[in-house]
Tab-separated table of C-alpha atoms in Angstrom:
chain	number	residue	atom	x	y	z
B	1	UNK	CA	-67.999	115.007	157.532
B	2	UNK	CA	-69.202	111.409	157.704
B	3	UNK	CA	-72.014	110.896	160.161
B	4	UNK	CA	-71.298	107.821	162.257
B	5	UNK	CA	-73.917	107.847	164.990
B	6	UNK	CA	-77.297	106.306	164.217
B	7	UNK	CA	-80.753	106.654	165.722
B	8	UNK	CA	-81.253	103.434	167.724
B	9	UNK	CA	-85.031	103.463	168.311
B	10	UNK	CA	-87.234	101.647	165.832
B	11	UNK	CA	-90.579	102.583	164.284
B	12	UNK	CA	-92.590	100.605	166.866
B	13	UNK	CA	-91.121	102.717	169.688
B	14	UNK	CA	-92.383	105.925	168.049
B	15	UNK	CA	-95.906	104.688	167.199
B	16	UNK	CA	-96.421	102.684	170.421
B	17	UNK	CA	-99.579	103.407	172.422
B	18	UNK	CA	-97.370	104.319	175.382
B	19	UNK	CA	-95.516	106.979	173.367
B	20	UNK	CA	-98.737	108.316	171.826
B	21	UNK	CA	-100.346	108.647	175.287
B	22	UNK	CA	-97.280	110.380	176.737
B	23	UNK	CA	-97.231	112.692	173.722
B	24	UNK	CA	-100.912	113.498	174.330
B	25	UNK	CA	-100.203	114.562	177.936
B	26	UNK	CA	-97.498	116.944	176.712
B	27	UNK	CA	-99.537	118.198	173.768
B	28	UNK	CA	-102.704	119.051	175.740
B	29	UNK	CA	-100.834	121.256	178.240
B	30	UNK	CA	-102.269	124.801	178.018
B	31	UNK	CA	-104.701	123.643	175.307
B	32	UNK	CA	-107.471	122.105	177.427
B	33	UNK	CA	-109.919	124.915	176.658
B	34	UNK	CA	-109.587	124.663	172.878
B	35	UNK	CA	-112.574	123.168	171.085
B	36	UNK	CA	-110.633	120.905	168.692
B	37	UNK	CA	-108.607	119.486	171.610
B	38	UNK	CA	-111.752	118.901	173.692
B	39	UNK	CA	-113.420	117.188	170.749
B	40	UNK	CA	-110.467	114.831	170.239
B	41	UNK	CA	-110.311	114.092	173.980
B	42	UNK	CA	-114.004	113.181	174.121
B	43	UNK	CA	-113.138	109.877	172.416
B	44	UNK	CA	-109.473	109.878	173.321
B	45	UNK	CA	-108.680	106.150	173.409
B	46	UNK	CA	-110.738	105.464	170.311
B	47	UNK	CA	-108.918	108.235	168.421
B	48	UNK	CA	-105.465	107.142	169.608
B	49	UNK	CA	-106.165	103.472	168.829
B	50	UNK	CA	-107.288	104.426	165.307
B	51	UNK	CA	-104.181	106.558	164.774
B	52	UNK	CA	-102.001	103.715	166.091
B	53	UNK	CA	-103.667	101.229	163.726
B	54	UNK	CA	-103.152	103.518	160.697
B	55	UNK	CA	-99.487	103.942	161.624
B	56	UNK	CA	-99.071	100.202	162.160
B	57	UNK	CA	-100.559	99.365	158.748
B	58	UNK	CA	-98.905	102.421	157.149
B	59	UNK	CA	-102.257	103.682	155.883
B	60	UNK	CA	-101.814	106.962	157.781
B	61	UNK	CA	-102.228	110.136	155.730
B	62	UNK	CA	-101.507	113.602	157.073
B	63	UNK	CA	-104.544	115.907	156.968
B	64	UNK	CA	-104.709	119.341	155.345
B	65	UNK	CA	-103.703	122.516	157.172
B	66	UNK	CA	-105.602	125.550	158.397
B	67	UNK	CA	-103.684	128.669	157.326
B	68	UNK	CA	-103.708	132.046	159.094
B	69	UNK	CA	-101.482	135.120	159.384
B	70	UNK	CA	-99.671	136.544	162.392
B	71	UNK	CA	-97.617	139.734	162.592
B	72	UNK	CA	-95.455	139.218	165.693
B	73	UNK	CA	-92.583	139.880	165.327
B	74	UNK	CA	-93.061	140.159	161.552
B	75	UNK	CA	-95.785	139.044	159.122
B	76	UNK	CA	-95.821	135.255	158.851
B	77	UNK	CA	-98.133	132.653	157.365
B	78	UNK	CA	-98.810	129.897	159.903
B	79	UNK	CA	-100.153	126.487	158.903
B	80	UNK	CA	-101.932	124.629	161.695
B	81	UNK	CA	-102.423	120.860	161.458
B	82	UNK	CA	-105.368	118.851	162.843
B	83	UNK	CA	-105.132	117.656	166.448
B	84	UNK	CA	-104.398	114.006	165.515
B	85	UNK	CA	-101.514	115.092	163.301
B	86	UNK	CA	-100.118	117.460	165.929
B	87	UNK	CA	-100.292	114.618	168.452
B	88	UNK	CA	-98.208	112.503	166.078
B	89	UNK	CA	-95.739	115.388	165.624
B	90	UNK	CA	-95.233	115.364	169.408
B	91	UNK	CA	-94.805	111.577	169.479
B	92	UNK	CA	-92.084	111.779	166.812
B	93	UNK	CA	-90.431	114.841	168.350
B	94	UNK	CA	-90.114	113.364	171.850
B	95	UNK	CA	-88.083	110.455	170.433
B	96	UNK	CA	-86.098	112.214	167.704
B	97	UNK	CA	-85.213	115.496	169.456
B	98	UNK	CA	-82.955	114.020	172.208
B	99	UNK	CA	-80.976	112.137	169.546
B	100	UNK	CA	-80.590	114.915	166.992
B	101	UNK	CA	-79.845	117.541	169.634
B	102	UNK	CA	-76.617	115.685	170.426
B	103	UNK	CA	-75.503	116.052	166.802
B	104	UNK	CA	-75.942	119.851	166.766
B	105	UNK	CA	-73.130	122.312	167.475
B	106	UNK	CA	-73.146	124.178	170.791
B	107	UNK	CA	-73.688	127.547	169.088
B	108	UNK	CA	-77.012	126.740	167.401
B	109	UNK	CA	-79.626	128.380	169.629
B	110	UNK	CA	-83.090	128.195	168.036
B	111	UNK	CA	-85.787	125.740	169.256
B	112	UNK	CA	-83.477	123.870	171.617
B	113	UNK	CA	-83.812	123.141	175.321
B	114	UNK	CA	-81.740	125.458	177.528
B	115	UNK	CA	-80.791	127.644	174.560
B	116	UNK	CA	-82.849	130.513	173.068
B	117	UNK	CA	-82.262	134.183	172.273
B	118	UNK	CA	-80.937	135.162	175.718
B	119	UNK	CA	-78.213	132.490	175.629
B	120	UNK	CA	-77.349	133.472	172.036
B	121	UNK	CA	-76.968	137.133	173.059
B	122	UNK	CA	-74.784	136.162	176.030
B	123	UNK	CA	-72.612	134.109	173.698
B	124	UNK	CA	-72.415	137.057	171.293
B	125	UNK	CA	-71.073	139.234	174.103
B	126	UNK	CA	-68.634	136.539	175.256
B	127	UNK	CA	-67.281	136.104	171.721
B	128	UNK	CA	-66.936	139.856	171.250
B	129	UNK	CA	-64.791	140.104	174.392
B	130	UNK	CA	-62.509	137.297	173.183
B	131	UNK	CA	-62.127	138.588	169.616
B	132	UNK	CA	-61.487	142.152	170.800
B	133	UNK	CA	-58.943	141.080	173.428
B	134	UNK	CA	-61.172	142.713	176.055
B	135	UNK	CA	-61.921	145.716	173.842
B	136	UNK	CA	-58.355	146.428	172.759
B	137	UNK	CA	-58.888	145.535	169.052
B	138	UNK	CA	-61.585	146.195	166.475
B	139	UNK	CA	-64.139	143.423	165.939
B	140	UNK	CA	-65.690	142.894	162.521
B	141	UNK	CA	-69.030	141.073	162.375
B	142	UNK	CA	-70.441	139.340	159.303
B	143	UNK	CA	-74.202	139.127	159.754
B	144	UNK	CA	-76.447	137.114	157.414
B	145	UNK	CA	-80.104	136.193	157.079
B	146	UNK	CA	-81.449	133.368	154.904
B	147	UNK	CA	-84.152	134.447	152.469
B	148	UNK	CA	-87.592	132.812	153.003
B	149	UNK	CA	-86.072	130.174	155.261
B	150	UNK	CA	-88.935	127.733	155.995
B	151	UNK	CA	-90.476	128.230	152.556
B	152	UNK	CA	-87.189	127.334	150.807
B	153	UNK	CA	-86.290	124.021	152.487
B	154	UNK	CA	-85.767	121.350	149.821
B	155	UNK	CA	-87.682	118.288	151.030
B	156	UNK	CA	-85.643	115.670	149.131
B	157	UNK	CA	-82.375	117.080	150.520
B	158	UNK	CA	-83.913	117.107	154.018
B	159	UNK	CA	-85.023	113.463	153.814
B	160	UNK	CA	-81.583	112.538	152.466
B	161	UNK	CA	-79.975	114.143	155.549
B	162	UNK	CA	-82.428	112.334	157.876
B	163	UNK	CA	-81.522	108.998	156.225
B	164	UNK	CA	-77.863	109.577	157.082
B	165	UNK	CA	-78.859	109.193	160.740
B	166	UNK	CA	-82.032	107.072	160.646
B	167	UNK	CA	-81.738	103.657	158.991
B	168	UNK	CA	-85.269	102.411	159.859
B	169	UNK	CA	-87.177	102.808	156.576
B	170	UNK	CA	-90.545	102.951	158.341
B	171	UNK	CA	-89.419	106.006	160.329
B	172	UNK	CA	-88.141	107.762	157.216
B	173	UNK	CA	-91.431	106.889	155.473
B	174	UNK	CA	-93.354	108.540	158.321
B	175	UNK	CA	-91.174	111.656	158.315
B	176	UNK	CA	-91.553	111.845	154.519
B	177	UNK	CA	-95.339	111.610	154.870
B	178	UNK	CA	-95.356	114.589	157.242
B	179	UNK	CA	-92.820	116.639	155.267
B	180	UNK	CA	-94.613	116.076	151.929
B	181	UNK	CA	-97.990	117.051	153.433
B	182	UNK	CA	-97.059	120.683	152.763
B	183	UNK	CA	-95.409	122.746	150.070
B	184	UNK	CA	-94.793	126.478	149.653
B	185	UNK	CA	-93.889	127.729	146.188
B	186	UNK	CA	-93.913	124.317	144.485
B	187	UNK	CA	-94.128	120.580	145.229
B	188	UNK	CA	-91.190	119.289	147.239
B	189	UNK	CA	-90.225	122.667	148.703
B	190	UNK	CA	-90.967	124.213	152.101
B	191	UNK	CA	-91.872	123.275	155.670
B	192	UNK	CA	-94.926	124.631	157.507
B	193	UNK	CA	-94.371	127.233	160.205
B	194	UNK	CA	-96.343	125.858	163.132
B	195	UNK	CA	-95.395	122.169	163.054
B	196	UNK	CA	-93.326	121.006	166.022
B	197	UNK	CA	-91.523	118.637	163.655
B	198	UNK	CA	-90.584	121.607	161.430
B	199	UNK	CA	-88.711	123.240	164.325
B	200	UNK	CA	-86.561	120.147	164.703
B	201	UNK	CA	-86.159	119.400	160.989
B	202	UNK	CA	-84.912	122.893	160.050
B	203	UNK	CA	-82.158	122.436	162.643
B	204	UNK	CA	-81.349	119.002	161.155
B	205	UNK	CA	-81.186	120.683	157.730
B	206	UNK	CA	-79.043	123.605	158.897
B	207	UNK	CA	-76.740	121.334	160.909
B	208	UNK	CA	-75.106	120.557	157.552
B	209	UNK	CA	-74.245	124.242	157.272
B	210	UNK	CA	-73.203	124.527	160.935
B	211	UNK	CA	-70.767	121.613	160.542
B	212	UNK	CA	-69.398	123.205	157.360
B	213	UNK	CA	-68.852	126.499	159.184
B	214	UNK	CA	-67.101	124.892	162.140
B	215	UNK	CA	-65.022	122.200	160.416
B	216	UNK	CA	-64.379	123.434	156.867
B	217	UNK	CA	-64.468	127.223	157.212
B	218	UNK	CA	-63.023	126.978	160.747
B	219	UNK	CA	-65.235	129.834	161.940
B	220	UNK	CA	-64.438	129.786	165.646
B	221	UNK	CA	-66.744	132.688	166.528
B	222	UNK	CA	-69.959	131.639	164.777
B	223	UNK	CA	-73.506	131.794	166.209
B	224	UNK	CA	-76.740	130.745	164.497
B	225	UNK	CA	-80.322	131.336	165.584
B	226	UNK	CA	-82.726	129.849	162.959
B	227	UNK	CA	-82.094	131.813	159.746
B	228	UNK	CA	-79.912	134.517	161.382
B	229	UNK	CA	-76.213	133.958	161.913
B	230	UNK	CA	-73.077	135.961	162.710
B	231	UNK	CA	-69.334	135.383	162.436
B	232	UNK	CA	-66.780	137.544	164.257
B	233	UNK	CA	-63.171	138.239	163.337
B	234	UNK	CA	-60.472	140.889	163.555
B	235	UNK	CA	-59.960	140.415	159.799
B	236	UNK	CA	-62.551	141.990	157.500
B	237	UNK	CA	-60.934	140.517	154.361
B	238	UNK	CA	-61.246	136.991	155.771
B	239	UNK	CA	-64.959	137.588	156.423
B	240	UNK	CA	-65.406	138.748	152.812
B	241	UNK	CA	-63.820	135.483	151.640
B	242	UNK	CA	-66.000	133.483	154.045
B	243	UNK	CA	-69.131	135.169	152.675
B	244	UNK	CA	-68.338	133.838	149.186
B	245	UNK	CA	-67.961	130.291	150.602
B	246	UNK	CA	-71.216	130.641	152.541
B	247	UNK	CA	-73.216	131.670	149.487
B	248	UNK	CA	-71.747	128.809	147.438
B	249	UNK	CA	-72.424	126.143	150.080
B	250	UNK	CA	-75.995	127.274	150.808
B	251	UNK	CA	-76.849	127.451	147.104
B	252	UNK	CA	-75.214	124.193	146.003
B	253	UNK	CA	-75.817	121.936	149.014
B	254	UNK	CA	-79.056	123.226	150.578
B	255	UNK	CA	-80.669	125.285	147.781
B	256	UNK	CA	-80.894	128.325	150.065
B	257	UNK	CA	-80.067	131.975	149.344
B	258	UNK	CA	-79.050	134.843	151.605
B	259	UNK	CA	-81.397	137.815	151.868
B	260	UNK	CA	-79.638	140.465	149.732
B	261	UNK	CA	-80.712	143.327	152.027
B	262	UNK	CA	-79.744	141.573	155.248
B	263	UNK	CA	-76.067	140.818	154.731
B	264	UNK	CA	-73.523	143.146	156.306
B	265	UNK	CA	-69.943	143.345	157.527
B	266	UNK	CA	-69.584	146.046	160.153
B	267	UNK	CA	-67.607	146.863	163.273
B	268	UNK	CA	-69.092	145.981	166.625
B	269	UNK	CA	-68.411	149.524	167.829
B	270	UNK	CA	-70.875	150.838	165.198
B	271	UNK	CA	-73.606	148.548	166.600
B	272	UNK	CA	-74.669	145.141	165.226
B	273	UNK	CA	-78.385	144.405	164.947
B	274	UNK	CA	-78.863	140.787	166.065
B	275	UNK	CA	-81.926	139.066	167.592
B	276	UNK	CA	-83.900	142.215	168.342
B	277	UNK	CA	-81.026	144.105	169.949
B	278	UNK	CA	-78.367	146.476	168.629
B	279	UNK	CA	-75.187	145.063	170.185
B	280	UNK	CA	-72.160	147.188	171.141
B	281	UNK	CA	-68.850	146.186	172.806
B	282	UNK	CA	-70.048	146.965	176.351
B	283	UNK	CA	-73.859	147.042	176.139
B	284	UNK	CA	-76.889	146.369	173.960
B	285	UNK	CA	-79.894	148.514	173.114
B	286	UNK	CA	-83.307	147.236	172.082
B	287	UNK	CA	-84.119	147.689	168.395
B	288	UNK	CA	-86.672	150.478	167.783
B	289	UNK	CA	-89.127	148.173	165.990
B	290	UNK	CA	-88.939	145.719	168.915
B	291	UNK	CA	-89.741	148.528	171.368
B	292	UNK	CA	-92.761	149.687	169.363
B	293	UNK	CA	-94.090	146.137	169.057
B	294	UNK	CA	-93.617	145.566	172.783
B	295	UNK	CA	-95.639	148.624	173.794
B	296	UNK	CA	-98.299	147.854	171.171
B	297	UNK	CA	-98.710	144.296	172.500
B	298	UNK	CA	-99.070	145.502	176.087
B	299	UNK	CA	-101.829	147.905	174.980
B	300	UNK	CA	-103.710	145.399	172.792
B	301	UNK	CA	-103.472	142.632	175.415
B	302	UNK	CA	-104.629	145.003	178.148
B	303	UNK	CA	-101.563	144.650	180.337
B	304	UNK	CA	-101.926	140.911	180.992
B	305	UNK	CA	-99.422	139.980	183.735
B	306	UNK	CA	-97.771	137.188	181.712
B	307	UNK	CA	-97.218	139.549	178.746
B	308	UNK	CA	-95.764	142.295	180.944
B	309	UNK	CA	-93.504	139.871	182.830
B	310	UNK	CA	-92.159	138.317	179.615
B	311	UNK	CA	-91.142	141.766	178.336
B	312	UNK	CA	-89.616	142.773	181.674
B	313	UNK	CA	-87.579	139.554	181.514
B	314	UNK	CA	-86.491	140.412	177.985
B	315	UNK	CA	-85.381	143.896	179.029
B	316	UNK	CA	-83.259	142.513	181.864
B	317	UNK	CA	-80.810	141.322	179.189
B	318	UNK	CA	-79.866	144.825	178.059
B	319	UNK	CA	-79.802	148.497	178.999
B	320	UNK	CA	-83.549	148.614	179.513
B	321	UNK	CA	-84.087	150.527	182.786
B	322	UNK	CA	-85.875	153.421	181.075
B	323	UNK	CA	-88.009	151.001	179.065
B	324	UNK	CA	-88.851	148.996	182.194
B	325	UNK	CA	-90.083	152.232	183.790
B	326	UNK	CA	-92.073	152.956	180.617
B	327	UNK	CA	-93.739	149.528	180.751
B	328	UNK	CA	-94.652	150.012	184.410
B	329	UNK	CA	-96.209	153.385	183.592
B	330	UNK	CA	-98.131	152.031	180.591
B	331	UNK	CA	-99.296	149.022	182.588
B	332	UNK	CA	-100.695	151.362	185.241
B	333	UNK	CA	-102.507	153.436	182.603
B	334	UNK	CA	-103.996	150.318	180.968
B	335	UNK	CA	-105.018	148.940	184.358
B	336	UNK	CA	-106.794	152.176	185.281
B	337	UNK	CA	-108.982	152.245	182.175
């Protein structure tokens, strides 16, 4: 498909003092107690003016990252940028996100306003009802997972996609400066988990695939959440043919590969594991590993109300009455210690 719409804002709009100050207000929310944020804020105007000057003269260089590991929901290597760089990420994001979001398909659900896992699961159920003719026909589900997603993004392909939409060379220079500040396995490959810009840019990258799925493959019942995606059909053979096309497109156009152990074609009635839940025609059950992690987090975080409430909210989207009772019981035990 030929991309016809173009990003209308210019470089000056992104690096303006007004945009940097608005980005700071958004960035510092829930971070006021952090030492690096407090330190930056101590000389706020001086720091912002210096950043603005470097951007104006194009002498800005992205700083190095602080790397650390997390294990929720699975082991990941996070790369955290310096405060001044994260402020700039916000300034770019607040201008680019509203534009790019309009170019994305409706059934892309990761890192988008008013989307998320709950909406993706609701859509999964809605699709399953349509494909099954209200549970009168068997539904086959092709489920795929992209191998080492963030670490495999080809930076030159990404910048090429950005240039299809953004004609201002100063903006593409700035995005290139941020993108090239990191690499995973080798130079020119990978985006850092932790950058706000990375969340947007992986969706820009994968929008190429989404458009291919909708307009070339004609996959009517297709849902993607980050590196996980599903396609539903009554025809298993068609899904097998689609899988071949998917592998070819990802490899040739985006230099991505599917995870060999996370590709399956199975009936919905046998249960499809998607976004932490095992989905069936008329209900969904929380994945065992998700349950264990949930109870472990409540214990280690000593039953903090916000943690408990977030899990109770999660359970409201499936058959979780017994688990909700279990959380209440555990929360009482933790609170009594």
